[in-house]
Coordinates of C-alpha atoms and ligand atoms in Angstrom, one line a residue:
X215 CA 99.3 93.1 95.8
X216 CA 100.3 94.9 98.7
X217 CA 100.5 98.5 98.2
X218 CA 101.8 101.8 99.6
X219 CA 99.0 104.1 101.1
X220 CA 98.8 107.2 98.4
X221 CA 95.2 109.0 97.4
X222 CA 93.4 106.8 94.6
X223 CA 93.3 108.3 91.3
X224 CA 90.3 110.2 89.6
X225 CA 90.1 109.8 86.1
X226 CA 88.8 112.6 83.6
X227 CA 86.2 111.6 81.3
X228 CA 88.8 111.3 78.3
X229 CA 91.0 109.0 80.5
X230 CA 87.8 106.9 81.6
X231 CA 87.5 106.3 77.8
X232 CA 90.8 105.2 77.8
X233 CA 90.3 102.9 80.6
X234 CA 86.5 101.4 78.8
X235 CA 88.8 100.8 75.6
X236 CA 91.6 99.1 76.9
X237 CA 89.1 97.0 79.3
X238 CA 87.0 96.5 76.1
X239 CA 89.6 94.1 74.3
X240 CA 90.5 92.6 77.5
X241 CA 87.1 91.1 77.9
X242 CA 87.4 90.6 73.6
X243 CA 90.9 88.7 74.2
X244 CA 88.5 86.6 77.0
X245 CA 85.7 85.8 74.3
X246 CA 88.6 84.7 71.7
X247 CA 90.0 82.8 74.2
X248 CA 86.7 81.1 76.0
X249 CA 86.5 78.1 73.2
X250 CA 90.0 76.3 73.3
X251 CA 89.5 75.9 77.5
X252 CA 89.0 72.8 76.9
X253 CA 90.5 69.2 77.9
X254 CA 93.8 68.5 76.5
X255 CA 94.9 71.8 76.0
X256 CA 98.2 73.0 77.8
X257 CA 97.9 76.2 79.6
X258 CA 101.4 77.4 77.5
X259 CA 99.0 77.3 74.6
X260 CA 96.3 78.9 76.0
X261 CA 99.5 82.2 76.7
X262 CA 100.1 81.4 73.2
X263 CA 97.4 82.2 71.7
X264 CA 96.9 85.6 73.8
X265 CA 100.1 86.6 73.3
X266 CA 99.6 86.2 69.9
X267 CA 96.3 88.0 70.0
X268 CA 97.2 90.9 71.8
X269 CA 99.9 91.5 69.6
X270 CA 98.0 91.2 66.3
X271 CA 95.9 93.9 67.6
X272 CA 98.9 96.3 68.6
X273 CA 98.7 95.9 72.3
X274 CA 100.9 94.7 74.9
X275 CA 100.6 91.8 77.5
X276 CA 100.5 93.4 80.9
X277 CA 102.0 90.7 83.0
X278 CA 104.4 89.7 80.2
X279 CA 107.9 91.3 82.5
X280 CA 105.9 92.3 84.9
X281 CA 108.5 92.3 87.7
X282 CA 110.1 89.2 85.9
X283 CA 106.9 87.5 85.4
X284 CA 107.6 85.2 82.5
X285 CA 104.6 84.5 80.6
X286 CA 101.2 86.9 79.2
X287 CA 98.7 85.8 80.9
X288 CA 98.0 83.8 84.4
X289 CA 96.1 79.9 84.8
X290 CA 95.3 78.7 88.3
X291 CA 94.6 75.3 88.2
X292 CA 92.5 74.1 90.9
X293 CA 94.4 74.0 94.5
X294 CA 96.3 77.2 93.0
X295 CA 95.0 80.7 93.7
X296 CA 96.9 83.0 91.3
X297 CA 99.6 83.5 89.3
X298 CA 100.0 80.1 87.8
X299 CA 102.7 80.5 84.9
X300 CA 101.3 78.6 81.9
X301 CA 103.1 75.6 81.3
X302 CA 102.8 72.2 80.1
X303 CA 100.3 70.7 82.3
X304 CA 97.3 69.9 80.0
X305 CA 93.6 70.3 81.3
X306 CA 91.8 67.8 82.2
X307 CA 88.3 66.7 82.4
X308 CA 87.4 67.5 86.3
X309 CA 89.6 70.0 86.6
X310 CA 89.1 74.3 87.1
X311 CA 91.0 76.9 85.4
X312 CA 91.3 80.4 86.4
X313 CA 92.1 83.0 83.2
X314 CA 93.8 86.4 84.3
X315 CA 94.2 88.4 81.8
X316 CA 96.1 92.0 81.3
X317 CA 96.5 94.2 78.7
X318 CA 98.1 97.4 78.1
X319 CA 96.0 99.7 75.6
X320 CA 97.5 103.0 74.6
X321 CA 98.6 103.1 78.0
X322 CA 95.7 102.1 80.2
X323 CA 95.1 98.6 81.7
X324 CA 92.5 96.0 81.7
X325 CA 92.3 93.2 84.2
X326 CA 90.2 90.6 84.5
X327 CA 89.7 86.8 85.2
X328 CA 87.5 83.9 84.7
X329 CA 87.3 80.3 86.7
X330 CA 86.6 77.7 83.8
X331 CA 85.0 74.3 84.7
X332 CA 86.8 71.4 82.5
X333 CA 84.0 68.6 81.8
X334 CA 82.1 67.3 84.6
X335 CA 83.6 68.3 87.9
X336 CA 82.2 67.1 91.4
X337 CA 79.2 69.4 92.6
X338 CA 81.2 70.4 95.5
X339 CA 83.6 72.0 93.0
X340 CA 80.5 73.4 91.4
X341 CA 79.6 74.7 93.9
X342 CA 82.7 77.1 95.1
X343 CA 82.7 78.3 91.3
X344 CA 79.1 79.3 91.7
X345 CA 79.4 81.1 95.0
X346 CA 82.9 82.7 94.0
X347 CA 81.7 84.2 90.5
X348 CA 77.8 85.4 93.0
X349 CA 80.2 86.9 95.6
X350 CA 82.2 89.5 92.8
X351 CA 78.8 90.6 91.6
X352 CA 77.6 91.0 95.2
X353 CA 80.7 93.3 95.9
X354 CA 79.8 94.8 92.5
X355 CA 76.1 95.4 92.8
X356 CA 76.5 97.1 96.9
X357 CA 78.1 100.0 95.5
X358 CA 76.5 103.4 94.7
X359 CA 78.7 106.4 94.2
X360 CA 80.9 107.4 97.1
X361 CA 80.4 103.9 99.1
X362 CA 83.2 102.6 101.2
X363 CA 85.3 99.4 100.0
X364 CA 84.7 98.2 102.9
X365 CA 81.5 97.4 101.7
X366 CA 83.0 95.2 99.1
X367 CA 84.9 93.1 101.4
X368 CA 81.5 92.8 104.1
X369 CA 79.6 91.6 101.4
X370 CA 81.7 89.5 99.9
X371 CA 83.0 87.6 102.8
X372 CA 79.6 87.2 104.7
X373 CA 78.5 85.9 101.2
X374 CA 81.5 83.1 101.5
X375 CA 80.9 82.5 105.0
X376 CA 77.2 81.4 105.1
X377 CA 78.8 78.8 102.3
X378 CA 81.5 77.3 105.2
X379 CA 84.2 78.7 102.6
X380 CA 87.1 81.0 103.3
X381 CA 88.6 84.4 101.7
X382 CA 91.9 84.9 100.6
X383 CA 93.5 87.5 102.7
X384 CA 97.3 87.7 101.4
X385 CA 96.3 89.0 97.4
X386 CA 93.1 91.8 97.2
X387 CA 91.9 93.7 94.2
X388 CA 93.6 96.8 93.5
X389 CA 92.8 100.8 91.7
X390 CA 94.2 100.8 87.8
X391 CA 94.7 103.0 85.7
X392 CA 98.0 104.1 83.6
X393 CA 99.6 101.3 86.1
X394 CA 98.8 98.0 86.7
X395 CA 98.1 98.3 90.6
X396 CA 97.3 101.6 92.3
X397 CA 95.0 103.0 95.4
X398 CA 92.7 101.7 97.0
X399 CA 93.6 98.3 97.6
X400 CA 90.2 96.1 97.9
X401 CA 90.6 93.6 100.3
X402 CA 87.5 90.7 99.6
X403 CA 86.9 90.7 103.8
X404 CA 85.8 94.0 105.9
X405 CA 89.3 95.1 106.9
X406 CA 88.8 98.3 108.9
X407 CA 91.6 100.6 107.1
X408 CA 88.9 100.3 103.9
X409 CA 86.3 102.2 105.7
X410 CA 88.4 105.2 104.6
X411 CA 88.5 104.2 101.2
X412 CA 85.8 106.3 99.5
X413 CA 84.8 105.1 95.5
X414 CA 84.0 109.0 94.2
X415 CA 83.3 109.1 90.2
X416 CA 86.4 108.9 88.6
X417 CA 87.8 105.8 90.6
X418 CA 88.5 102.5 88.6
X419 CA 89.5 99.1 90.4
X420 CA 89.0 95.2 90.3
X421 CA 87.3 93.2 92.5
X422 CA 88.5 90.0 92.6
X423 CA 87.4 87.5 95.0
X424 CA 89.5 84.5 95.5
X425 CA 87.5 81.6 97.8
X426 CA 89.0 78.7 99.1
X427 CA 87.0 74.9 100.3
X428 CA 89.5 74.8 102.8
X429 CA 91.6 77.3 105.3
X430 CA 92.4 81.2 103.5
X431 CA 96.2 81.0 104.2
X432 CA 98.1 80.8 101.3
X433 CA 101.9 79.6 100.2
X434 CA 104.0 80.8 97.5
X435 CA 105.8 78.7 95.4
X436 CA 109.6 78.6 96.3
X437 CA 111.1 77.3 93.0
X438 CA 109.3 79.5 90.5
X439 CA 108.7 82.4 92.6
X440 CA 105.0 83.1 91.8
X441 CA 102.4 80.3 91.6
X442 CA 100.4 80.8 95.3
X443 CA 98.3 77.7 96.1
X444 CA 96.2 77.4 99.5
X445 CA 98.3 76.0 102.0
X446 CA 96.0 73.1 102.8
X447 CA 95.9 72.2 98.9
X448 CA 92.4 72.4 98.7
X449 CA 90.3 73.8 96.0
X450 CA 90.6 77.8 95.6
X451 CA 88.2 79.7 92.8
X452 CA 88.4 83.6 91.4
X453 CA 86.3 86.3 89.0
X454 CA 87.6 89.7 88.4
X455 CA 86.1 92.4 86.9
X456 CA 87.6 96.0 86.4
X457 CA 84.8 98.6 87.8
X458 CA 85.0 102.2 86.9
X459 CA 82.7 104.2 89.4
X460 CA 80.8 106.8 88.1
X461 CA 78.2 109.5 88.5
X462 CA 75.5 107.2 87.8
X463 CA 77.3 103.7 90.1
X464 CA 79.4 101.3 89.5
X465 CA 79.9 100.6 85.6
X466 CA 81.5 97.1 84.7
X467 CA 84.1 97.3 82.0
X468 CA 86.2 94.3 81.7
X469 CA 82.2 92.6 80.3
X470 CA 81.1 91.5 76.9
X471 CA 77.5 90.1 75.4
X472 CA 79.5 86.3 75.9
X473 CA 80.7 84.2 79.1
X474 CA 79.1 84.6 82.2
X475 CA 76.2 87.5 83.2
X476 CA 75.3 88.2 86.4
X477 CA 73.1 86.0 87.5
X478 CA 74.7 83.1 85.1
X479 CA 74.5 79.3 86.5
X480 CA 77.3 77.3 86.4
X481 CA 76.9 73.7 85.1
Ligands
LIG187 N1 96.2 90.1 87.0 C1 96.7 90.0 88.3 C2 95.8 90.9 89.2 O1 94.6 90.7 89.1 C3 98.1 90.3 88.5 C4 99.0 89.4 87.8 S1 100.6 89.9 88.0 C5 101.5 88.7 87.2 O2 96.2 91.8 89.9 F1 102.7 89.2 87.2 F2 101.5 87.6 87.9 F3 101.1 88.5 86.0
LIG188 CO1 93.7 92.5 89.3
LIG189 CO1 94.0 90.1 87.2

């Protein structure tokens, strides 16, 4: 998301709460979600069953209208790096999946997003999943209270780099809060604008790394206006967490006891 250059936002310990809770059933709407990623499920069930979840709970689907987007949640199948509108393709055995998910708690958003692998996949698919989902808790696990995002972006592209892969360039993480994207934007390479972007307590964001096998430019999708895929069609994998920054360091929100931990090897 590109966005215009305004101070971040400090959040006060009550609206920090409100950020944990709303990023707290994010992360549960990922765990309810986790077991039907499976083959032979469409990704318009997959929205389905969020939607439905989200609602039963009394809480809204952030990307649902979202400037006209039509569905409540986002699946990037393989050569696609974001905002894949759910639809009737089913997945299949071979295949990756990217989950971003959005909610709207009393106000306050939670973002984050998941690459599934669908069977077996090829170890050079593997492979990008694994370095993709190490490179967002390398961006993570550099940051101490008052640290640049620059640093995200350094760490996070050398990280891709020593692998031969690429970073997108054209979509970055983003501050959150009472809106879905505010300052700073996090760009996932060391763009030198970031250096003045300083993460004080009180500053929530994503991270969101999107690596592709191939070149970093992207193309967006003329008919339905969203869906980007890499430009060469080649593979492209993402993990998101929403990171409030605190007194203590960085504290991870969008994260549950299930799916992946840091340090978790994909298989
Ligand atoms: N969840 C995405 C992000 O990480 C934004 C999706 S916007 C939508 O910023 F409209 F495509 F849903
Ligand atoms: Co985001
Ligand atoms: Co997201």
């Amino acid at each position: 998301m590109k966005l215009a250059k305004r101070p971040p936002v400090y959040k006060t310990p009550q609206e920090r709460d409100g950020l944990r809770t709303a990023s707290r059933f994010n992360a549960e709407l990922m765990d309810y979600l986790r077991p039907f990623v499976k083959p032979g499920i469409s990704t318009e069930e997959l929205d389905k069953l969020a939607h439905e979840y989200t609602l039963s709970h009394g809480h809204t689907p952030a990307c649902l209208g979202y400037k006209g987007y039509p569905k409540s949640i986002c699946t990037s199948i393989n050569e696609v790096v974001c905002h894949g509108i759910p639809g009737k393709m089913l997945l299949k055995e071979g295949d990756i999946v990217n989950l971003d998910l959005t909610t709207i708690v009393d106000g306050w958003y939670g973002d984050q997003s998941e690459t599934f692998i669908i069977g077996e996949i090829p170890d050079q698919t593997l492979k990008l999943v694994q370095v993709t989902f190490d490179s967002l808790y390398l961006g993570i696990r550099t940051l101490k209270p008052n640290s640049s995002v620059f640093e995200i972006g350094k760490v996070i592209f050398d990280h891709a780099s020593k692998f031969g892969y690429s970073v997108v360039r054209d979509y970055q993480g983003h501050g959150i809060g009472k809106q879905f994207h505010q300052e700073p934007g996090v760009p996932h390479f060391p763009h030198p604008s970031s250096q003045n972007d300083i993460l004080k307590p009180g500053v929530c964001f994503t991270i969101e790394p999107m690596l592709n096998l191939g070149g970093y430019e992207t193309s967006l999708d003329r008919a339905d206006g969203w869906t980007v895929r890499t430009r060469d069609r080649m593979l492209s994998a993402q993990f998101e967490h929403t990171i409030l920054m605190t007194e203590d360091g960085p504290e991870i929100l969008t994260l549950t006891k299930n799916g992946p931990q840091e340090g978790h090897k994909f298989e």
